[in-house]
GROMACS .gro file of C-alpha atoms in nm:
model
  195
    1MET     CA    1  -3.245  -2.802   0.300
    2VAL     CA    2  -3.081  -2.547   0.533
    3LYS     CA    3  -2.839  -2.815   0.652
    4ASN     CA    4  -2.735  -2.886   0.291
    5LYS     CA    5  -2.671  -2.515   0.229
    6THR     CA    6  -2.462  -2.490   0.546
    7SER     CA    7  -2.270  -2.804   0.455
    8SER     CA    8  -2.217  -2.674   0.101
    9ALA     CA    9  -2.097  -2.335   0.229
   10ARG     CA   10  -1.853  -2.505   0.468
   11SER     CA   11  -1.721  -2.733   0.194
   12SER     CA   12  -1.674  -2.433  -0.033
   13ARG     CA   13  -1.490  -2.244   0.241
   14LEU     CA   14  -1.264  -2.545   0.316
   15TRP     CA   15  -1.187  -2.589  -0.053
   16LYS     CA   16  -1.101  -2.217  -0.082
   17LEU     CA   17  -0.882  -2.246   0.230
   18PHE     CA   18  -0.697  -2.545   0.083
   19LEU     CA   19  -0.645  -2.383  -0.258
   20SER     CA   20  -0.533  -2.056  -0.098
   21THR     CA   21  -0.272  -2.219   0.125
   22LEU     CA   22  -0.161  -2.446  -0.161
   23TYR     CA   23  -0.118  -2.146  -0.393
   24ILE     CA   24   0.061  -1.934  -0.131
   25SER     CA   25   0.295  -2.218  -0.038
   26SER     CA   26   0.366  -2.304  -0.403
   27PHE     CA   27   0.474  -1.958  -0.509
   28THR     CA   28   0.639  -1.820  -0.197
   29PHE     CA   29   1.012  -1.843  -0.144
   30GLY     CA   30   1.210  -1.712   0.150
   31GLY     CA   31   1.066  -1.865   0.463
   32GLY     CA   32   0.786  -1.817   0.706
   33PHE     CA   33   0.768  -1.439   0.722
   34VAL     CA   34   0.709  -1.423   0.350
   35ILE     CA   35   0.426  -1.677   0.372
   36VAL     CA   36   0.275  -1.492   0.669
   37THR     CA   37   0.270  -1.174   0.460
   38PHE     CA   38   0.082  -1.347   0.179
   39MET     CA   39  -0.154  -1.513   0.428
   40LYS     CA   40  -0.235  -1.169   0.567
   41LYS     CA   41  -0.306  -1.032   0.221
   42LYS     CA   42  -0.528  -1.331   0.138
   43PHE     CA   43  -0.715  -1.401   0.462
   44VAL     CA   44  -0.730  -1.049   0.612
   45ASP     CA   45  -0.733  -0.809   0.318
   46GLU     CA   46  -0.903  -1.016   0.048
   47LEU     CA   47  -1.130  -1.275   0.214
   48HIS     CA   48  -1.186  -1.091   0.547
   49TRP     CA   49  -1.188  -1.420   0.739
   50ILE     CA   50  -0.947  -1.286   1.003
   51ASP     CA   51  -0.894  -0.932   1.129
   52GLU     CA   52  -0.555  -0.758   1.142
   53GLN     CA   53  -0.508  -0.789   1.517
   54GLU     CA   54  -0.575  -1.164   1.503
   55MET     CA   55  -0.319  -1.201   1.223
   56LEU     CA   56  -0.064  -1.004   1.424
   57ASP     CA   57  -0.124  -1.232   1.724
   58MET     CA   58  -0.104  -1.541   1.503
   59THR     CA   59   0.225  -1.422   1.356
   60ALA     CA   60   0.370  -1.379   1.706
   61LEU     CA   61   0.249  -1.725   1.809
   62ALA     CA   62   0.373  -1.887   1.488
   63GLN     CA   63   0.717  -1.729   1.533
   64SER     CA   64   0.748  -1.819   1.900
   65SER     CA   65   0.628  -2.180   1.866
   66PRO     CA   66   0.860  -2.466   1.771
   67GLY     CA   67   0.856  -2.570   1.407
   68ALA     CA   68   0.826  -2.399   1.073
   69ILE     CA   69   0.657  -2.057   1.083
   70ALA     CA   70   0.455  -2.135   0.770
   71VAL     CA   71   0.308  -2.453   0.916
   72ASN     CA   72   0.244  -2.288   1.253
   73ALA     CA   73   0.066  -1.999   1.081
   74ALA     CA   74  -0.138  -2.244   0.870
   75ILE     CA   75  -0.242  -2.429   1.186
   76LEU     CA   76  -0.360  -2.106   1.350
   77VAL     CA   77  -0.534  -1.966   1.041
   78GLY     CA   78  -0.705  -2.297   0.962
   79TRP     CA   79  -0.823  -2.336   1.322
   80GLN     CA   80  -0.959  -1.981   1.327
   81VAL     CA   81  -1.140  -2.024   0.995
   82GLU     CA   82  -1.290  -2.375   1.026
   83GLY     CA   83  -1.171  -2.545   1.345
   84LEU     CA   84  -0.995  -2.882   1.340
   85VAL     CA   85  -1.092  -2.966   0.980
   86GLY     CA   86  -0.979  -2.619   0.865
   87MET     CA   87  -0.649  -2.665   1.046
   88THR     CA   88  -0.591  -3.001   0.874
   89VAL     CA   89  -0.683  -2.861   0.532
   90ALA     CA   90  -0.460  -2.553   0.575
   91VAL     CA   91  -0.162  -2.761   0.689
   92LEU     CA   92  -0.201  -3.001   0.395
   93GLY     CA   93  -0.219  -2.709   0.153
   94THR     CA   94   0.093  -2.560   0.308
   95ILE     CA   95   0.313  -2.872   0.324
   96ILE     CA   96   0.232  -3.039  -0.011
   97PRO     CA   97   0.427  -2.794  -0.237
   98PRO     CA   98   0.754  -2.796  -0.037
   99MET     CA   99   0.739  -3.174  -0.003
  100ILE     CA  100   0.706  -3.217  -0.379
  101ILE     CA  101   0.966  -2.951  -0.463
  102LEU     CA  102   1.221  -3.084  -0.211
  103SER     CA  103   1.164  -3.441  -0.329
  104VAL     CA  104   1.244  -3.338  -0.688
  105ILE     CA  105   1.545  -3.129  -0.580
  106SER     CA  106   1.684  -3.413  -0.367
  107VAL     CA  107   1.676  -3.648  -0.667
  108PHE     CA  108   1.859  -3.396  -0.888
  109TYR     CA  109   2.061  -3.223  -0.614
  110ASN     CA  110   2.402  -3.253  -0.782
  111ALA     CA  111   2.270  -3.106  -1.107
  112PHE     CA  112   2.102  -2.815  -0.922
  113ALA     CA  113   2.405  -2.740  -0.701
  114ALA     CA  114   2.643  -2.710  -0.997
  115ASN     CA  115   2.409  -2.514  -1.227
  116HIS     CA  116   2.518  -2.151  -1.277
  117TYR     CA  117   2.169  -2.040  -1.382
  118ILE     CA  118   2.008  -2.186  -1.069
  119ALA     CA  119   2.264  -1.995  -0.859
  120LEU     CA  120   2.175  -1.670  -1.039
  121LEU     CA  121   1.804  -1.742  -0.996
  122LEU     CA  122   1.853  -1.789  -0.622
  123LYS     CA  123   2.050  -1.462  -0.595
  124GLY     CA  124   1.765  -1.275  -0.761
  125MET     CA  125   1.513  -1.441  -0.532
  126GLN     CA  126   1.712  -1.328  -0.226
  127ALA     CA  127   1.656  -0.964  -0.323
  128GLY     CA  128   1.283  -1.023  -0.361
  129VAL     CA  129   1.264  -1.205  -0.028
  130ALA     CA  130   1.446  -0.918   0.144
  131ALA     CA  131   1.188  -0.673   0.006
  132VAL     CA  132   0.897  -0.887   0.130
  133ILE     CA  133   1.054  -0.920   0.476
  134LEU     CA  134   1.096  -0.541   0.489
  135ASP     CA  135   0.727  -0.511   0.405
  136VAL     CA  136   0.645  -0.737   0.703
  137VAL     CA  137   0.873  -0.533   0.930
  138PHE     CA  138   0.710  -0.203   0.834
  139ASP     CA  139   0.360  -0.352   0.858
  140LEU     CA  140   0.404  -0.515   1.200
  141GLY     CA  141   0.625  -0.234   1.334
  142GLY     CA  142   0.368   0.022   1.221
  143LYS     CA  143   0.099  -0.158   1.418
  144VAL     CA  144   0.314  -0.147   1.732
  145LEU     CA  145   0.375   0.227   1.679
  146LYS     CA  146   0.001   0.286   1.632
  147THR     CA  147  -0.064   0.152   1.982
  148ARG     CA  148   0.117   0.464   2.111
  149SER     CA  149   0.228   0.256   2.407
  150TRP     CA  150   0.578   0.355   2.511
  151VAL     CA  151   0.617   0.012   2.673
  152TYR     CA  152   0.561  -0.179   2.347
  153ILE     CA  153   0.768   0.068   2.144
  154ALA     CA  154   1.055   0.040   2.395
  155LEU     CA  155   1.027  -0.339   2.393
  156MET     CA  156   1.038  -0.344   2.011
  157ALA     CA  157   1.345  -0.116   2.008
  158ALA     CA  158   1.517  -0.320   2.281
  159ALA     CA  159   1.453  -0.645   2.092
  160PHE     CA  160   1.598  -0.492   1.776
  161VAL     CA  161   1.909  -0.363   1.954
  162ALA     CA  162   1.960  -0.690   2.143
  163ASN     CA  163   1.950  -0.890   1.820
  164THR     CA  164   2.139  -0.660   1.582
  165VAL     CA  165   2.392  -0.487   1.810
  166PHE     CA  166   2.455  -0.746   2.079
  167ASP     CA  167   2.386  -1.052   1.860
  168VAL     CA  168   2.145  -1.205   2.113
  169ASN     CA  169   1.983  -1.519   1.976
  170VAL     CA  170   1.634  -1.461   1.834
  171VAL     CA  171   1.490  -1.737   2.053
  172VAL     CA  172   1.616  -1.559   2.366
  173VAL     CA  173   1.470  -1.229   2.244
  174ILE     CA  174   1.130  -1.389   2.174
  175LEU     CA  175   1.121  -1.573   2.508
  176ALA     CA  176   1.220  -1.255   2.696
  177ALA     CA  177   0.950  -1.054   2.518
  178ALA     CA  178   0.694  -1.327   2.588
  179ALA     CA  179   0.792  -1.338   2.958
  180PHE     CA  180   0.764  -0.959   2.975
  181GLY     CA  181   0.417  -0.976   2.819
  182VAL     CA  182   0.302  -1.243   3.066
  183VAL     CA  183   0.433  -1.049   3.369
  184ARG     CA  184   0.277  -0.725   3.245
  185THR     CA  185  -0.059  -0.891   3.183
  186LEU     CA  186  -0.059  -1.058   3.527
  187ASN     CA  187   0.020  -0.721   3.690
  188GLN     CA  188  -0.268  -0.559   3.503
  189TRP     CA  189  -0.505  -0.836   3.616
  190LYS     CA  190  -0.392  -0.792   3.979
  191LYS     CA  191  -0.452  -0.416   3.960
  192ARG     CA  192  -0.802  -0.471   3.819
  193GLY     CA  193  -0.876  -0.731   4.086
  194ALA     CA  194  -0.762  -0.494   4.361
  195LYS     CA  195  -1.011  -0.226   4.253
   0.00000   0.00000   0.00000
């Protein structure tokens, strides 16, 4: 009887995970950062399956890993929530809507490309996407500022300046920040080991 309840609870959680990622992916335009924002609101704020620090770490991993940010984030969230099965369910929920939408668009591409109303719709969506990305920036940047670590704040500022002022490729910025984090962590481990 207990096994059936556990199995039923897991099935319910997997179904909710699938529907949540399907819904988020269906109604989110503008790329991975927008989807990550909605995932945070759903899985951290609403369902409390993941805490804020885990979501911040997952966002960094999703951004720095090869592939689409949305799929990478779905892999990490699904794994954290329900292991391998959760990862599979979350990825399916995330990739089904774009596959269907892009399949339809590819069939009618010429009609979409020449349509004045579609062009206006996309312009309006760009403004909304910019607002959501700003929300992500303030949210993640605020968390870095809350650490009160001058090292992380300086690293964040340096990454911003490198990308916006000196036009350094985002991949180089991310790899440099990751290398800095690894070196700093190894130095901290050595100091603890020496004590």
